[in-house]
Coordinates of C-alpha atoms in Angstrom, one line a residue:
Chain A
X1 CA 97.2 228.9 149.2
X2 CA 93.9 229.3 150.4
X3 CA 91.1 227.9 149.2
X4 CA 89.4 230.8 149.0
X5 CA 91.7 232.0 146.7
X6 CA 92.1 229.2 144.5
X7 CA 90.4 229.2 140.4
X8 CA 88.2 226.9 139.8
X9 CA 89.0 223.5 139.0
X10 CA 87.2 220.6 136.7
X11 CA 87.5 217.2 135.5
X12 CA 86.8 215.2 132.9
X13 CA 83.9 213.1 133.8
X14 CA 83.9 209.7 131.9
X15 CA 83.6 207.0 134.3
X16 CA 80.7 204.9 133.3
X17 CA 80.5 206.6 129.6
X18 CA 79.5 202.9 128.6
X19 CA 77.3 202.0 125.5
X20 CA 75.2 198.8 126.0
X21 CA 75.9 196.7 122.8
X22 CA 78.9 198.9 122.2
X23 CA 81.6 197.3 120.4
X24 CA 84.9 197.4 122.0
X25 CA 86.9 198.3 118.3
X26 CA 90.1 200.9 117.5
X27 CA 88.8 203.8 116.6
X28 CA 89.9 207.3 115.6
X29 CA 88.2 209.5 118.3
X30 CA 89.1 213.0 117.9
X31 CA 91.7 215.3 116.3
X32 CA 93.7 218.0 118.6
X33 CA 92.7 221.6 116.4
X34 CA 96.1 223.1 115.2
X35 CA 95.8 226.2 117.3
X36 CA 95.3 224.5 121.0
X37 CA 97.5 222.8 123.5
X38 CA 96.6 219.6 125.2
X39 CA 97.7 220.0 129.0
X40 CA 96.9 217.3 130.9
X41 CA 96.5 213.5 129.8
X42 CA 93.9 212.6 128.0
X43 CA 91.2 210.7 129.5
X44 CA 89.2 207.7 127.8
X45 CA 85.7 205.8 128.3
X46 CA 86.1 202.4 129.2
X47 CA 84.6 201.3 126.3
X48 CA 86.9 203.6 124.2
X49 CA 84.1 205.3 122.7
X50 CA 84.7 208.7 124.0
X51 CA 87.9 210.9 125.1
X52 CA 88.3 214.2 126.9
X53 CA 90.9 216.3 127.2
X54 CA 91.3 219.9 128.4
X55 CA 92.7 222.7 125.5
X56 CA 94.9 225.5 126.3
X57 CA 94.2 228.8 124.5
X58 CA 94.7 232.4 124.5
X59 CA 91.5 233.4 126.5
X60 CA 91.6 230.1 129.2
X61 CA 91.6 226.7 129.4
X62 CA 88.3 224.4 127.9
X63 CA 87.3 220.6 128.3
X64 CA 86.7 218.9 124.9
X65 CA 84.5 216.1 125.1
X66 CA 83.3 214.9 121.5
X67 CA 82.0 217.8 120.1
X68 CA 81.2 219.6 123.2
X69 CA 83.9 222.0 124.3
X70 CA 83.2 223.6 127.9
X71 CA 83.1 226.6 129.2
X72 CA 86.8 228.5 129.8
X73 CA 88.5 228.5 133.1
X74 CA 91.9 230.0 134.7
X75 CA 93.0 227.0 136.0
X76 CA 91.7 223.4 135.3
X77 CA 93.6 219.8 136.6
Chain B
X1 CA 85.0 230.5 140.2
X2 CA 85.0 234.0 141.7
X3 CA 88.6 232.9 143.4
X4 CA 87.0 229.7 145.0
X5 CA 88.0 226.5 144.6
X6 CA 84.9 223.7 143.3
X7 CA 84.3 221.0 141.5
X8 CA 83.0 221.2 137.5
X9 CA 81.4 217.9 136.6
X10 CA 79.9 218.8 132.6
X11 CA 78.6 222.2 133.2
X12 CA 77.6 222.1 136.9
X13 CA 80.3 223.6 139.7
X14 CA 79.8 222.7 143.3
X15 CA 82.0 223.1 146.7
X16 CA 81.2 220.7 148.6
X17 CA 82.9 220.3 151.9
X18 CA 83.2 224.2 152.7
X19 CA 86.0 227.2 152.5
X20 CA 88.1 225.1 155.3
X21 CA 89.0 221.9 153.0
X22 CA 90.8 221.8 150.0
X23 CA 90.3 218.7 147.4
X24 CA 93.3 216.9 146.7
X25 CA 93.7 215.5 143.0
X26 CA 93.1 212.7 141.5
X27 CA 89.3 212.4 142.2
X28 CA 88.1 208.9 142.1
X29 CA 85.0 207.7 140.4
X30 CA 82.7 205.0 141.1
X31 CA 82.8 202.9 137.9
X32 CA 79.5 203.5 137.4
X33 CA 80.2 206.7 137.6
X34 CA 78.0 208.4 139.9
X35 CA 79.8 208.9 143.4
X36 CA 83.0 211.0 143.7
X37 CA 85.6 210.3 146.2
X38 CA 88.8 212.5 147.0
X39 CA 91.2 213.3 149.5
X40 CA 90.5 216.6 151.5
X41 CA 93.1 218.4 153.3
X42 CA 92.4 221.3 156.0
X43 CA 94.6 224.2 155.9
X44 CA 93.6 225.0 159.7
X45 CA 94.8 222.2 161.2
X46 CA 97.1 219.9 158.2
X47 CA 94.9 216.8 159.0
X48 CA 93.3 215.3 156.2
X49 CA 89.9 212.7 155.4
X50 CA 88.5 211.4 152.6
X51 CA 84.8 213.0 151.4
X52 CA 82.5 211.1 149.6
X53 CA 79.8 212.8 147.2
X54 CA 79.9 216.0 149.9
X55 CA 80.3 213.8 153.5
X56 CA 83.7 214.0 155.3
X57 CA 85.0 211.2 156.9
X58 CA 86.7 211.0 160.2
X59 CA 90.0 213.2 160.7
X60 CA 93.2 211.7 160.3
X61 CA 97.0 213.0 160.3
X62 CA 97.3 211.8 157.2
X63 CA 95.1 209.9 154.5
X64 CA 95.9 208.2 151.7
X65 CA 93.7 208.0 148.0
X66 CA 90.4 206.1 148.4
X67 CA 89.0 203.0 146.4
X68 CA 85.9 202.9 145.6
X69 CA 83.8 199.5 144.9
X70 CA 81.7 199.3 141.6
X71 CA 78.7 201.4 142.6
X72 CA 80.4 203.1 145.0
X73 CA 79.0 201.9 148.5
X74 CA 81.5 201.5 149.6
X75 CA 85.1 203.2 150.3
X76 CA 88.5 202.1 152.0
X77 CA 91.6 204.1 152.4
X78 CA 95.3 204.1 153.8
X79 CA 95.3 206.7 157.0
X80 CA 97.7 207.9 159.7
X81 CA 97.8 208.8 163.0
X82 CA 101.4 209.1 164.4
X83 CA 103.7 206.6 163.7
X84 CA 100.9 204.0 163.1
X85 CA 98.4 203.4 159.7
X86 CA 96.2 201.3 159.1
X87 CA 93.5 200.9 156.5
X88 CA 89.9 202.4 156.8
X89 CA 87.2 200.1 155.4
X90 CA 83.5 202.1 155.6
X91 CA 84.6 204.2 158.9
X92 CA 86.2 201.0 160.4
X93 CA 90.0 200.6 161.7
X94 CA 91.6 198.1 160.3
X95 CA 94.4 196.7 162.3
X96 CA 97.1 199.2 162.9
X97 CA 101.0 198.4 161.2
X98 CA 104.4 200.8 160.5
X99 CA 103.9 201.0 156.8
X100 CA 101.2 199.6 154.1
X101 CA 100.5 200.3 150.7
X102 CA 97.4 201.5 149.4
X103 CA 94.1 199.2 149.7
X104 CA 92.1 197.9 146.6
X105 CA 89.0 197.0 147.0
X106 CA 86.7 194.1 144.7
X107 CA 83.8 195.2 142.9
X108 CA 80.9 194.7 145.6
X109 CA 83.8 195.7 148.6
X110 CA 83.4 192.4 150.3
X111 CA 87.1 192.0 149.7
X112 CA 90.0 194.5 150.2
X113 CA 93.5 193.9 149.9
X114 CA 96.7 195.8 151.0
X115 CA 100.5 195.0 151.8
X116 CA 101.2 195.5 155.5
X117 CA 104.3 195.5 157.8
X118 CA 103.9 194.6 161.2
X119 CA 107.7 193.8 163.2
X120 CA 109.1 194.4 160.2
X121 CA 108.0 191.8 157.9
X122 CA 105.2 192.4 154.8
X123 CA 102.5 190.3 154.1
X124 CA 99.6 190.8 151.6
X125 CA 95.9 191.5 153.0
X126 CA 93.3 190.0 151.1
X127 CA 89.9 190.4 153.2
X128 CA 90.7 188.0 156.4
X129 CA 93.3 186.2 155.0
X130 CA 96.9 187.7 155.9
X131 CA 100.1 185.9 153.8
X132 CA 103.6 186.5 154.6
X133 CA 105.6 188.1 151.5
X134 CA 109.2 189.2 150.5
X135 CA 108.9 192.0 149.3
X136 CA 107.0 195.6 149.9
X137 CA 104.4 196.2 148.2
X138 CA 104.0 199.5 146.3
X139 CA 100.7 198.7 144.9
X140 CA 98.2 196.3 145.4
X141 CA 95.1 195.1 142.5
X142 CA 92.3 192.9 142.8
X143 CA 90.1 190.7 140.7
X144 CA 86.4 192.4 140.3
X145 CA 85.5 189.2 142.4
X146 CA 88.2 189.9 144.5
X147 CA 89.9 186.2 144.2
X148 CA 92.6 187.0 142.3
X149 CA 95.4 189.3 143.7
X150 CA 98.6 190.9 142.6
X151 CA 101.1 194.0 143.4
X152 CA 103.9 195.8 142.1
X153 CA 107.7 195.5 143.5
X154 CA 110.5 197.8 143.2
X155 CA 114.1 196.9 143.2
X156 CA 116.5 200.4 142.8
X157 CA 114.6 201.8 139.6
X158 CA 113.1 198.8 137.9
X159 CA 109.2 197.2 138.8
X160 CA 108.0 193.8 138.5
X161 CA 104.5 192.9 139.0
X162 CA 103.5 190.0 140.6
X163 CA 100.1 188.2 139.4
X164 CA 98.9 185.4 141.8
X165 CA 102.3 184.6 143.2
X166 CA 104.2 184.8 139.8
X167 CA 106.8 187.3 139.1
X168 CA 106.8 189.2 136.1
X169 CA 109.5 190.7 134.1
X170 CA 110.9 194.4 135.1
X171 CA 110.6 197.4 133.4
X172 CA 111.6 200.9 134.4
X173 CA 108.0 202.2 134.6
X174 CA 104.7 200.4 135.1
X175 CA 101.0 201.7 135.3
X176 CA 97.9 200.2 137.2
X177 CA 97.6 196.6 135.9
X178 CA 94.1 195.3 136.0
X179 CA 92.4 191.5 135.6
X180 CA 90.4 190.2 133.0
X181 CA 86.8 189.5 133.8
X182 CA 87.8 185.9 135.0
X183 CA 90.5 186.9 136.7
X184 CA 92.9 184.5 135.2
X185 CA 95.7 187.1 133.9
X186 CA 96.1 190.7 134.2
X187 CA 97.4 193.3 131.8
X188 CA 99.0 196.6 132.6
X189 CA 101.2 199.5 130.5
X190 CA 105.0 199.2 130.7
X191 CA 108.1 201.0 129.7
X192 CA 111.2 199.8 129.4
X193 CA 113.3 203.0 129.0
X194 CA 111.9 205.4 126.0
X195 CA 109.7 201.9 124.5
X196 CA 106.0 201.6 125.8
X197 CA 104.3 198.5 126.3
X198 CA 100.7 197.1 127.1
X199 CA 101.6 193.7 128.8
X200 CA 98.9 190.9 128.9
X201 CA 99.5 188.0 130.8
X202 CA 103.3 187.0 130.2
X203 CA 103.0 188.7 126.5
X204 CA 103.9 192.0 125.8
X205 CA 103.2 193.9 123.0
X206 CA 105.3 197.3 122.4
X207 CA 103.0 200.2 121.1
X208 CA 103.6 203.8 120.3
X209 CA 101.5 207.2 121.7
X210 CA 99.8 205.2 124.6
X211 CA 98.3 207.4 126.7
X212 CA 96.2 205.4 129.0
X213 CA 96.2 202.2 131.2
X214 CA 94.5 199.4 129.2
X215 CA 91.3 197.8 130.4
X216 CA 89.6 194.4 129.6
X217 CA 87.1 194.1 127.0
X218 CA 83.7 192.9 128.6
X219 CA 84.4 189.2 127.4
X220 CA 87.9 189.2 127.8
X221 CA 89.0 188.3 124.6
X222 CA 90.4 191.8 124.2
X223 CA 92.7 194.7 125.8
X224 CA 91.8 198.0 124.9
X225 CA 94.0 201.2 125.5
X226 CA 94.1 205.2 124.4
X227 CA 96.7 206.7 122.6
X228 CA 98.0 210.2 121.3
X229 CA 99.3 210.0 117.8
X230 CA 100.3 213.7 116.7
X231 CA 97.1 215.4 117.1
X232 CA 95.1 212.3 117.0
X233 CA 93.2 210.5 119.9
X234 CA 93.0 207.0 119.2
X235 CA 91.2 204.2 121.2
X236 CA 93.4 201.3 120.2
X237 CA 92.9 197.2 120.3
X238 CA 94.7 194.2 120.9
X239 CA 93.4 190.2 120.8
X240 CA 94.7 188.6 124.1
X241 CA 97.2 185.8 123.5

């Protein structure tokens, strides 16, 4: 397929999502909403302070991040 | 967007290398997280390279995924050309051999690792050093200081990982072990069948929803790893034994 052709595709950017003085605990850090669909693994600081996944709904595909929730896309891997 | 193919970091899109290479997933990350390596293909021709924050590297048959060192300086890879690879270390050949696994590379790249056959024998790569080893490689890890070495081996369907010449136990999957800060033992995510794992050191510790390959606390004294319960996203914690 060409590339011309392809949709767009993101990632989750977490790689040095590090808190200085963080401590490195369990903790609850999100809750999937009832009405999405998680469709690739999720993806975790290294600090475990943050997760980001991408959500599957009727009008497109969305990176969650925290509270921030991207813009929708076609296609996203 | 518009039918073209780019990359999204947060909010911003860009295409990088042009309408004539396609990115290959996984991109890789510098730790620090501010240089972006990935494989690119061209549809044109089938060779591939490896780009680097918008620069191609040289044209190969056949690449493999890059490493990148800690602040991302520097980049090493697995290529091909013909029946011969050999491992690419900032633009330079390495030395060329029939098969190899995939290089690591230490935190500052002074020190990259691979397996290697050559007349048909392996041997593990570690910088200059080149030791003779039983059994192929399929993946190769180093310390952040690049002193301590291990790699994965496959027998039929079961994978052992071996830590600074000690064989560990087998389990039908493993993921990408990694050292503690001293580089004294390593920890990695295992399956054995349907039952997950996080081994650390010769200790393993079976776990539920893990979604993630455990890393190191800063000190050491911990292993940390993600995990999917239901529709929960945990960060979970274990003491090292």
């Amino acid at each position: 397929m060409s590339p011309m052709f392809r949709t767009t595709s993101a990632f989750l950017l977490l790689a040095g999502c590090a808190s200085a003085g963080s401590s490195f605990e369990a903790r609850r850090l999100a809750v999937i909403s009832d009405d999405s669909r998680v469709i690739v693994p999720v993806s975790f600081s290294r600090d475990g302070r943050r997760a980001a996944y991408v959500e599957q709904r009727d009008d497109g595909c969305r990176m969650v991040h925290g509270s921030h929730v991207g813009k929708p896309y076609g296609i996203l891997c | 967007m518009n039918g073209r193919q780019s990359i999204a970091v947060e909010e911003k899109e860009y295409s990088p290398y042009g309408p004539d290479w396609t990115i290959t997933w996984p991109l890789i990350f510098s730790a620090e997280g501010s240089v972006v390596a990935s494989r690119l293909s061209s549809e044109k021709t089938s060779r591939g390279c490896i780009g680097v924050d918008g620069r191609r590297g040289e044209e190969f048959d056949r690449v493999g995924p890059p490493v990148l060192s800690r602040d991302g300086s520097h980049v090493a890879y697995r290529a091909h050309e013909g029946d011969r690879c050999f491992v690419v270390i900032d633009g330079r050949r390495g030395p060329p051999c029939d098969f190899m696994s995939d290089p690591a590379i230490s935190a500052d790249g002074k020190v990259v690792a691979y397996g290697a056959r050559r007349q048909g024998k392996w041997s593990l790569v570690v910088g200059g050093d080149e030791r003779p080893i039983d059994h192929q490689p399929t993946f190769v890890f180093l310390s952040a200081d690049g002193r301590s070495v291990g790699f994965g081996v496959e027998d039929g369907s079961r994978v052992q990982v071996v830590v600074n010449g000690r064989i560990g136990e087998s389990f039908t999957l493993v993921g990408r072990p990694v050292f503690s800060p001293d580089g004294k033992i390593a920890a990695y995510a295992a399956d054995q069948d349907k039952t997950q794992y996080i081994v650390i050191g010769g200790t393993k510790v079976e776990v539920a929803g893990r979604e993630s390959d455990p890393v190191f606390s800063p000190d050491g004294t911990q292993v940390g790893y993600g995990a999917r319960i239901g529709r929960e996203i945990w960060w979970k914690v274990l003491a090292v034994p």
